PDB file of C-alpha atoms in Angstrom:
ATOM      1  CA  MET A   1      -5.718 -70.505  -0.894  1.00 97.00           C
ATOM      2  CA  ASN A   2      -9.009 -69.410  -2.811  1.00 98.00           C
ATOM      3  CA  VAL A   3      -8.572 -66.373  -5.335  1.00 98.00           C
ATOM      4  CA  LEU A   4     -11.365 -64.652  -6.777  1.00 98.00           C
ATOM      5  CA  ALA A   5     -10.822 -61.856  -9.539  1.00 98.00           C
ATOM      6  CA  ILE A   6     -13.568 -59.690 -10.444  1.00 98.00           C
ATOM      7  CA  GLY A   7     -13.762 -57.785 -13.765  1.00 98.00           C
ATOM      8  CA  CYS A   8     -16.301 -55.925 -15.721  1.00 96.00           C
ATOM      9  CA  HIS A   9     -15.821 -57.234 -19.197  1.00 96.00           C
ATOM     10  CA  PRO A  10     -14.631 -60.346 -20.689  1.00 95.00           C
ATOM     11  CA  ASP A  11     -10.708 -59.255 -21.209  1.00 95.00           C
ATOM     12  CA  ASP A  12     -10.471 -56.804 -18.140  1.00 96.00           C
ATOM     13  CA  VAL A  13      -8.517 -59.362 -16.381  1.00 97.00           C
ATOM     14  CA  GLU A  14      -6.463 -60.444 -18.901  1.00 97.00           C
ATOM     15  CA  ILE A  15      -5.077 -56.785 -19.552  1.00 97.00           C
ATOM     16  CA  ALA A  16      -4.639 -56.024 -15.507  1.00 98.00           C
ATOM     17  CA  CYS A  17      -4.025 -59.356 -13.580  1.00 98.00           C
ATOM     18  CA  ALA A  18      -3.885 -62.408 -15.532  1.00 98.00           C
ATOM     19  CA  GLY A  19      -0.047 -63.021 -15.285  1.00 98.00           C
ATOM     20  CA  THR A  20      -0.908 -62.683 -11.299  1.00 98.00           C
ATOM     21  CA  LEU A  21      -3.455 -65.373 -12.068  1.00 98.00           C
ATOM     22  CA  ALA A  22      -1.427 -67.888 -13.784  1.00 98.00           C
ATOM     23  CA  LYS A  23       1.260 -67.602 -10.890  1.00 98.00           C
ATOM     24  CA  CYS A  24      -1.602 -68.317  -8.667  1.00 98.00           C
ATOM     25  CA  VAL A  25      -2.459 -71.107 -10.262  1.00 98.00           C
ATOM     26  CA  LYS A  26       1.023 -72.379 -10.538  1.00 98.00           C
ATOM     27  CA  ARG A  27       1.241 -72.261  -7.132  1.00 98.00           C
ATOM     28  CA  GLY A  28      -1.306 -74.170  -6.444  1.00 98.00           C
ATOM     29  CA  ASP A  29      -4.573 -71.898  -5.632  1.00 98.00           C
ATOM     30  CA  ARG A  30      -7.849 -72.422  -6.851  1.00 98.00           C
ATOM     31  CA  VAL A  31      -8.278 -68.881  -8.771  1.00 98.00           C
ATOM     32  CA  ILE A  32     -12.004 -68.028 -10.111  1.00 98.00           C
ATOM     33  CA  VAL A  33     -12.400 -65.217 -12.810  1.00 98.00           C
ATOM     34  CA  CYS A  34     -16.093 -63.324 -12.774  1.00 98.00           C
ATOM     35  CA  HIS A  35     -16.726 -61.516 -16.045  1.00 97.00           C
ATOM     36  CA  VAL A  36     -19.589 -59.329 -14.342  1.00 96.00           C
ATOM     37  CA  SER A  37     -20.734 -58.383 -17.801  1.00 95.00           C
ATOM     38  CA  SER A  38     -21.226 -60.141 -21.102  1.00 91.00           C
ATOM     39  CA  GLY A  39     -19.139 -57.212 -23.203  1.00 88.00           C
ATOM     40  CA  ASP A  40     -22.443 -57.315 -25.481  1.00 85.00           C
ATOM     41  CA  LEU A  41     -21.470 -53.745 -26.857  1.00 88.00           C
ATOM     42  CA  GLY A  42     -18.274 -53.810 -27.242  1.00 85.00           C
ATOM     43  CA  HIS A  43     -18.341 -53.974 -31.250  1.00 86.00           C
ATOM     44  CA  VAL A  44     -19.265 -51.529 -34.025  1.00 84.00           C
ATOM     45  CA  ILE A  45     -20.382 -54.093 -36.461  1.00 87.00           C
ATOM     46  CA  ILE A  46     -21.144 -57.530 -34.567  1.00 89.00           C
ATOM     47  CA  PRO A  47     -24.921 -57.403 -32.972  1.00 92.00           C
ATOM     48  CA  PRO A  48     -24.880 -57.894 -29.212  1.00 90.00           C
ATOM     49  CA  ASP A  49     -26.850 -61.295 -29.355  1.00 94.00           C
ATOM     50  CA  GLU A  50     -23.924 -62.672 -31.390  1.00 93.00           C
ATOM     51  CA  LEU A  51     -21.003 -60.852 -29.231  1.00 91.00           C
ATOM     52  CA  ARG A  52     -22.404 -61.803 -25.898  1.00 94.00           C
ATOM     53  CA  VAL A  53     -21.778 -65.648 -26.919  1.00 94.00           C
ATOM     54  CA  MET A  54     -18.893 -64.748 -29.150  1.00 93.00           C
ATOM     55  CA  ARG A  55     -17.147 -63.283 -25.877  1.00 94.00           C
ATOM     56  CA  ALA A  56     -18.028 -65.782 -23.514  1.00 95.00           C
ATOM     57  CA  ASN A  57     -16.367 -68.180 -25.541  1.00 96.00           C
ATOM     58  CA  GLU A  58     -13.114 -66.225 -25.478  1.00 96.00           C
ATOM     59  CA  ALA A  59     -13.057 -65.610 -22.345  1.00 97.00           C
ATOM     60  CA  LYS A  60     -13.741 -69.505 -21.496  1.00 97.00           C
ATOM     61  CA  LYS A  61     -10.389 -70.175 -23.769  1.00 98.00           C
ATOM     62  CA  ALA A  62      -8.505 -67.946 -21.888  1.00 98.00           C
ATOM     63  CA  GLY A  63      -8.806 -68.949 -18.631  1.00 98.00           C
ATOM     64  CA  SER A  64      -8.713 -72.670 -19.758  1.00 98.00           C
ATOM     65  CA  LEU A  65      -4.980 -71.833 -20.788  1.00 98.00           C
ATOM     66  CA  ALA A  66      -3.735 -71.029 -17.145  1.00 98.00           C
ATOM     67  CA  GLY A  67      -6.452 -73.205 -15.457  1.00 98.00           C
ATOM     68  CA  ILE A  68      -8.834 -70.611 -14.198  1.00 98.00           C
ATOM     69  CA  GLU A  69     -12.465 -71.098 -13.393  1.00 98.00           C
ATOM     70  CA  VAL A  70     -14.782 -68.743 -15.415  1.00 98.00           C
ATOM     71  CA  ILE A  71     -18.142 -67.676 -14.097  1.00 98.00           C
ATOM     72  CA  TRP A  72     -19.995 -64.748 -15.104  1.00 94.00           C
ATOM     73  CA  GLY A  73     -22.474 -61.866 -13.194  1.00 93.00           C
ATOM     74  CA  GLY A  74     -25.194 -62.115 -15.593  1.00 89.00           C
ATOM     75  CA  PHE A  75     -25.354 -58.770 -16.962  1.00 93.00           C
ATOM     76  CA  ASP A  76     -24.801 -56.798 -20.335  1.00 90.00           C
ATOM     77  CA  ASP A  77     -23.095 -53.536 -20.932  1.00 90.00           C
ATOM     78  CA  LEU A  78     -24.455 -50.481 -19.257  1.00 89.00           C
ATOM     79  CA  GLN A  79     -26.525 -52.359 -16.849  1.00 90.00           C
ATOM     80  CA  ILE A  80     -24.312 -52.203 -13.566  1.00 89.00           C
ATOM     81  CA  TYR A  81     -24.867 -49.729 -11.020  1.00 85.00           C
ATOM     82  CA  ASP A  82     -23.364 -49.461  -7.577  1.00 82.00           C
ATOM     83  CA  ASN A  83     -25.871 -49.032  -4.821  1.00 83.00           C
ATOM     84  CA  ASN A  84     -28.355 -51.438  -6.725  1.00 88.00           C
ATOM     85  CA  LYS A  85     -29.421 -54.530  -4.781  1.00 92.00           C
ATOM     86  CA  GLU A  86     -30.131 -56.832  -7.294  1.00 91.00           C
ATOM     87  CA  ALA A  87     -26.227 -56.106  -8.366  1.00 92.00           C
ATOM     88  CA  ARG A  88     -24.655 -56.210  -5.418  1.00 94.00           C
ATOM     89  CA  ASP A  89     -26.581 -59.765  -4.462  1.00 95.00           C
ATOM     90  CA  LYS A  90     -25.271 -61.073  -7.944  1.00 95.00           C
ATOM     91  CA  ILE A  91     -21.465 -60.643  -6.404  1.00 96.00           C
ATOM     92  CA  VAL A  92     -22.339 -61.968  -3.009  1.00 97.00           C
ATOM     93  CA  ASP A  93     -23.648 -65.128  -4.723  1.00 97.00           C
ATOM     94  CA  VAL A  94     -20.078 -65.102  -6.676  1.00 97.00           C
ATOM     95  CA  ILE A  95     -18.046 -64.497  -3.284  1.00 98.00           C
ATOM     96  CA  ARG A  96     -20.489 -66.791  -1.207  1.00 97.00           C
ATOM     97  CA  TYR A  97     -19.616 -69.773  -4.170  1.00 97.00           C
ATOM     98  CA  ALA A  98     -15.629 -68.900  -4.605  1.00 98.00           C
ATOM     99  CA  ASN A  99     -15.056 -68.527  -0.814  1.00 97.00           C
ATOM    100  CA  PRO A 100     -12.176 -66.444  -1.647  1.00 98.00           C
ATOM    101  CA  ASP A 101      -8.963 -65.631   1.047  1.00 98.00           C
ATOM    102  CA  VAL A 102      -8.386 -62.359  -1.651  1.00 98.00           C
ATOM    103  CA  ILE A 103     -10.033 -60.794  -4.004  1.00 98.00           C
ATOM    104  CA  ILE A 104      -9.220 -58.561  -7.207  1.00 98.00           C
ATOM    105  CA  THR A 105     -11.082 -56.214  -8.955  1.00 98.00           C
ATOM    106  CA  HIS A 106     -11.377 -52.635 -10.594  1.00 98.00           C
ATOM    107  CA  ASN A 107      -9.860 -49.821  -9.136  1.00 98.00           C
ATOM    108  CA  PRO A 108     -12.828 -47.531  -7.971  1.00 97.00           C
ATOM    109  CA  ASP A 109     -11.141 -44.572  -9.812  1.00 94.00           C
ATOM    110  CA  ASP A 110     -11.198 -45.930 -13.510  1.00 95.00           C
ATOM    111  CA  TYR A 111     -11.920 -44.671 -16.942  1.00 93.00           C
ATOM    112  CA  MET A 112     -15.138 -46.502 -17.446  1.00 91.00           C
ATOM    113  CA  PRO A 113     -18.529 -46.155 -15.464  1.00 92.00           C
ATOM    114  CA  ASP A 114     -18.902 -50.195 -15.589  1.00 94.00           C
ATOM    115  CA  HIS A 115     -15.391 -50.241 -13.990  1.00 95.00           C
ATOM    116  CA  THR A 116     -16.238 -47.996 -10.952  1.00 96.00           C
ATOM    117  CA  ALA A 117     -19.495 -49.682 -10.726  1.00 95.00           C
ATOM    118  CA  VAL A 118     -18.191 -53.288 -10.287  1.00 96.00           C
ATOM    119  CA  SER A 119     -15.378 -51.718  -8.069  1.00 97.00           C
ATOM    120  CA  ARG A 120     -18.153 -50.608  -5.632  1.00 96.00           C
ATOM    121  CA  LEU A 121     -20.279 -53.208  -5.900  1.00 96.00           C
ATOM    122  CA  VAL A 122     -17.395 -55.779  -4.812  1.00 97.00           C
ATOM    123  CA  PHE A 123     -16.843 -53.751  -2.136  1.00 97.00           C
ATOM    124  CA  ASP A 124     -20.203 -53.734  -0.836  1.00 96.00           C
ATOM    125  CA  ALA A 125     -20.941 -57.450  -1.767  1.00 96.00           C
ATOM    126  CA  SER A 126     -17.705 -58.648  -0.057  1.00 97.00           C
ATOM    127  CA  PHE A 127     -19.124 -57.375   3.425  1.00 97.00           C
ATOM    128  CA  THR A 128     -22.735 -58.390   2.803  1.00 96.00           C
ATOM    129  CA  ALA A 129     -21.347 -62.003   1.902  1.00 97.00           C
ATOM    130  CA  THR A 130     -20.096 -62.610   5.797  1.00 97.00           C
ATOM    131  CA  LEU A 131     -23.426 -62.157   7.327  1.00 96.00           C
ATOM    132  CA  PRO A 132     -24.221 -65.153   8.391  1.00 95.00           C
ATOM    133  CA  ASN A 133     -28.065 -64.465   8.629  1.00 94.00           C
ATOM    134  CA  TYR A 134     -28.511 -62.722   4.919  1.00 93.00           C
ATOM    135  CA  THR A 135     -29.819 -64.937   2.247  1.00 91.00           C
ATOM    136  CA  ASP A 136     -32.061 -63.049   0.289  1.00 88.00           C
ATOM    137  CA  TYR A 137     -30.001 -63.328  -2.850  1.00 91.00           C
ATOM    138  CA  PRO A 138     -29.995 -65.879  -5.949  1.00 90.00           C
ATOM    139  CA  HIS A 139     -28.069 -68.918  -5.741  1.00 93.00           C
ATOM    140  CA  VAL A 140     -26.928 -69.577  -9.070  1.00 95.00           C
ATOM    141  CA  TYR A 141     -23.556 -70.683  -7.768  1.00 96.00           C
ATOM    142  CA  SER A 142     -23.626 -70.759  -4.108  1.00 96.00           C
ATOM    143  CA  ASP A 143     -25.424 -73.096  -1.671  1.00 94.00           C
ATOM    144  CA  PRO A 144     -28.196 -71.770   0.177  1.00 90.00           C
ATOM    145  CA  ASN A 145     -26.928 -73.578   2.921  1.00 90.00           C
ATOM    146  CA  GLY A 146     -23.444 -73.272   2.715  1.00 92.00           C
ATOM    147  CA  GLU A 147     -21.191 -70.841   5.307  1.00 92.00           C
ATOM    148  CA  PRO A 148     -20.750 -67.211   4.885  1.00 96.00           C
ATOM    149  CA  ALA A 149     -17.947 -65.598   2.907  1.00 97.00           C
ATOM    150  CA  LYS A 150     -14.757 -64.844   5.323  1.00 95.00           C
ATOM    151  CA  LEU A 151     -13.923 -61.004   5.229  1.00 96.00           C
ATOM    152  CA  VAL A 152     -10.922 -60.603   3.151  1.00 97.00           C
ATOM    153  CA  PRO A 153      -8.550 -58.181   1.658  1.00 98.00           C
ATOM    154  CA  ILE A 154      -9.605 -56.460  -1.861  1.00 98.00           C
ATOM    155  CA  TYR A 155      -6.552 -55.662  -3.876  1.00 98.00           C
ATOM    156  CA  TYR A 156      -7.345 -53.296  -6.756  1.00 98.00           C
ATOM    157  CA  MET A 157      -5.584 -54.143 -10.338  1.00 98.00           C
ATOM    158  CA  ASP A 158      -3.619 -51.469 -12.508  1.00 98.00           C
ATOM    159  CA  THR A 159      -6.102 -49.571 -14.564  1.00 97.00           C
ATOM    160  CA  LEU A 160      -6.169 -49.059 -18.544  1.00 93.00           C
ATOM    161  CA  ALA A 161      -2.651 -47.730 -19.399  1.00 93.00           C
ATOM    162  CA  GLY A 162      -1.725 -47.380 -15.729  1.00 96.00           C
ATOM    163  CA  VAL A 163      -3.325 -44.001 -15.698  1.00 96.00           C
ATOM    164  CA  ASN A 164      -3.776 -42.566 -12.793  1.00 95.00           C
ATOM    165  CA  PHE A 165      -2.662 -45.792 -10.528  1.00 97.00           C
ATOM    166  CA  ASN A 166       0.125 -45.698  -8.597  1.00 97.00           C
ATOM    167  CA  PRO A 167       0.865 -49.248  -7.240  1.00 98.00           C
ATOM    168  CA  THR A 168       1.842 -50.093  -4.023  1.00 97.00           C
ATOM    169  CA  GLU A 169       2.289 -53.842  -4.550  1.00 98.00           C
ATOM    170  CA  PHE A 170       3.830 -55.781  -7.475  1.00 98.00           C
ATOM    171  CA  VAL A 171       3.835 -58.845  -9.028  1.00 98.00           C
ATOM    172  CA  ASP A 172       7.089 -60.194 -10.974  1.00 98.00           C
ATOM    173  CA  ILE A 173       5.585 -61.772 -13.843  1.00 98.00           C
ATOM    174  CA  SER A 174       8.396 -62.551 -16.348  1.00 98.00           C
ATOM    175  CA  ASP A 175       8.372 -66.066 -16.535  1.00 98.00           C
ATOM    176  CA  VAL A 176       4.335 -66.105 -17.495  1.00 98.00           C
ATOM    177  CA  ILE A 177       4.187 -62.755 -19.530  1.00 98.00           C
ATOM    178  CA  ASP A 178       3.984 -65.040 -22.962  1.00 98.00           C
ATOM    179  CA  LEU A 179       0.974 -66.873 -21.440  1.00 98.00           C
ATOM    180  CA  LYS A 180      -0.510 -63.559 -20.632  1.00 98.00           C
ATOM    181  CA  LEU A 181      -0.272 -62.104 -23.859  1.00 98.00           C
ATOM    182  CA  GLU A 182      -1.899 -65.442 -25.186  1.00 98.00           C
ATOM    183  CA  MET A 183      -4.839 -65.305 -23.071  1.00 98.00           C
ATOM    184  CA  LEU A 184      -5.307 -61.728 -24.108  1.00 97.00           C
ATOM    185  CA  GLU A 185      -5.002 -62.831 -27.785  1.00 96.00           C
ATOM    186  CA  CYS A 186      -8.030 -65.350 -27.280  1.00 97.00           C
ATOM    187  CA  HIS A 187     -10.339 -62.107 -27.090  1.00 96.00           C
ATOM    188  CA  ALA A 188     -10.480 -62.056 -30.899  1.00 93.00           C
ATOM    189  CA  SER A 189     -13.215 -60.026 -30.897  1.00 93.00           C
ATOM    190  CA  GLN A 190     -11.560 -57.265 -29.520  1.00 87.00           C
ATOM    191  CA  LEU A 191      -7.934 -57.279 -30.474  1.00 90.00           C
ATOM    192  CA  VAL A 192      -8.178 -57.990 -34.358  1.00 87.00           C
ATOM    193  CA  TRP A 193     -10.660 -55.378 -34.875  1.00 82.00           C
ATOM    194  CA  MET A 194      -8.548 -52.891 -32.965  1.00 80.00           C
ATOM    195  CA  ARG A 195      -5.469 -54.177 -35.239  1.00 87.00           C
ATOM    196  CA  GLN A 196      -7.768 -53.725 -38.546  1.00 84.00           C
ATOM    197  CA  HIS A 197      -9.723 -51.333 -37.864  1.00 80.00           C
ATOM    198  CA  ASP A 198      -8.218 -48.681 -35.502  1.00 78.00           C
ATOM    199  CA  ASN A 199      -4.402 -49.352 -36.108  1.00 85.00           C
ATOM    200  CA  ILE A 200      -4.114 -50.061 -32.294  1.00 83.00           C
ATOM    201  CA  ASP A 201      -1.994 -53.064 -31.467  1.00 92.00           C
ATOM    202  CA  PHE A 202      -3.814 -53.646 -27.710  1.00 90.00           C
ATOM    203  CA  ALA A 203      -1.459 -56.671 -26.631  1.00 94.00           C
ATOM    204  CA  ASP A 204       1.341 -54.674 -27.856  1.00 95.00           C
ATOM    205  CA  MET A 205       0.014 -51.729 -25.185  1.00 94.00           C
ATOM    206  CA  VAL A 206      -0.574 -54.435 -22.732  1.00 97.00           C
ATOM    207  CA  LYS A 207       2.867 -55.850 -22.989  1.00 98.00           C
ATOM    208  CA  THR A 208       4.916 -52.299 -22.616  1.00 98.00           C
ATOM    209  CA  CYS A 209       2.563 -51.314 -19.624  1.00 97.00           C
ATOM    210  CA  SER A 210       3.980 -54.754 -17.753  1.00 98.00           C
ATOM    211  CA  ARG A 211       7.284 -53.951 -18.982  1.00 98.00           C
ATOM    212  CA  TYR A 212       6.568 -50.135 -17.458  1.00 98.00           C
ATOM    213  CA  ARG A 213       5.913 -51.973 -14.148  1.00 98.00           C
ATOM    214  CA  GLY A 214       8.530 -54.495 -14.230  1.00 98.00           C
ATOM    215  CA  TYR A 215      10.705 -51.430 -14.478  1.00 98.00           C
ATOM    216  CA  GLN A 216       9.394 -49.831 -11.388  1.00 98.00           C
ATOM    217  CA  CYS A 217      10.372 -52.791  -9.330  1.00 98.00           C
ATOM    218  CA  GLY A 218      13.269 -54.197 -11.112  1.00 98.00           C
ATOM    219  CA  ALA A 219      11.805 -57.542 -12.863  1.00 98.00           C
ATOM    220  CA  ASP A 220      11.303 -57.794 -16.576  1.00 98.00           C
ATOM    221  CA  TYR A 221       7.449 -57.867 -16.598  1.00 98.00           C
ATOM    222  CA  ALA A 222       5.388 -57.010 -13.624  1.00 98.00           C
ATOM    223  CA  GLU A 223       1.809 -56.360 -12.894  1.00 98.00           C
ATOM    224  CA  GLY A 224       1.009 -53.592 -10.106  1.00 98.00           C
ATOM    225  CA  PHE A 225      -1.897 -53.571  -7.521  1.00 98.00           C
ATOM    226  CA  ARG A 226      -3.113 -51.317  -4.458  1.00 98.00           C
ATOM    227  CA  PRO A 227      -4.335 -52.626  -1.586  1.00 98.00           C
ATOM    228  CA  CYS A 228      -8.142 -51.363  -0.204  1.00 98.00           C
ATOM    229  CA  GLN A 229      -7.472 -49.464   2.915  1.00 96.00           C
ATOM    230  CA  VAL A 230      -9.901 -49.904   4.912  1.00 95.00           C
ATOM    231  CA  TYR A 231     -10.299 -51.413   8.693  1.00 94.00           C
ATOM    232  CA  LEU A 232     -10.189 -55.199   8.907  1.00 91.00           C
ATOM    233  CA  LYS A 233      -8.925 -55.479   5.387  1.00 93.00           C
ATOM    234  CA  GLY A 234      -5.483 -55.153   5.967  1.00 93.00           C
ATOM    235  CA  THR A 235      -3.577 -58.051   6.443  1.00 94.00           C
ATOM    236  CA  THR A 236       0.390 -59.004   7.667  1.00 94.00           C
ATOM    237  CA  LYS A 237       0.279 -61.760   4.877  1.00 93.00           C
ATOM    238  CA  ARG A 238       1.906 -61.622   1.709  1.00 96.00           C
ATOM    239  CA  LEU A 239      -1.483 -62.725  -0.335  1.00 97.00           C
ATOM    240  CA  LEU A 240       0.241 -62.156  -3.998  1.00 98.00           C
ATOM    241  CA  PRO A 241       2.454 -64.397  -5.478  1.00 97.00           C
TER     242      PRO A 241
END
């Protein structure tokens, strides 16, 4: 099975669903993570041009720990808008390249405009990518002569600290919680700064949230998801591990 996770910034996927993606790899899935934005504005001191490269390397390292392919959407922070053809078409390219059986992305009601824009773009692009005669988009990753994508289920991943998010499906990540945290720690430009300057142990917060989701479903640690419930995106199959 092909699994595509589309997050806004490098580290968003590690926060919300890295354990699930690691388990997908373990069961034999091809897993691709697309970071739509470079995260170049995610630091107070490090300038954007330097941070852009740093965060790309951090994301690649994190993905390599779990055997995940990491690709990019081509935007910088605050450049992403829904109802925007350029943005939608870049996601179409990613989806046609990945040819997923399931897509994981941000909840439509998240805390940051970039996150909510990505969520809506994924919803739009997941339909557009299925149209055989739609070819007016950049082919950075996908084959111009390739087949259109399938219409597949979308799962929304947890929000930061679980705010305003009620999961309806859970994945037990107890056996990969250490790997999840190791992947998160790869994003040193974010975690080290928060520890040293903001007195925030972000990894501990993520572990605590995973523990809380575990309490909700009878596991030691878990990640929560909510399916996109619209026509033709339902399924009788269990797609998450």
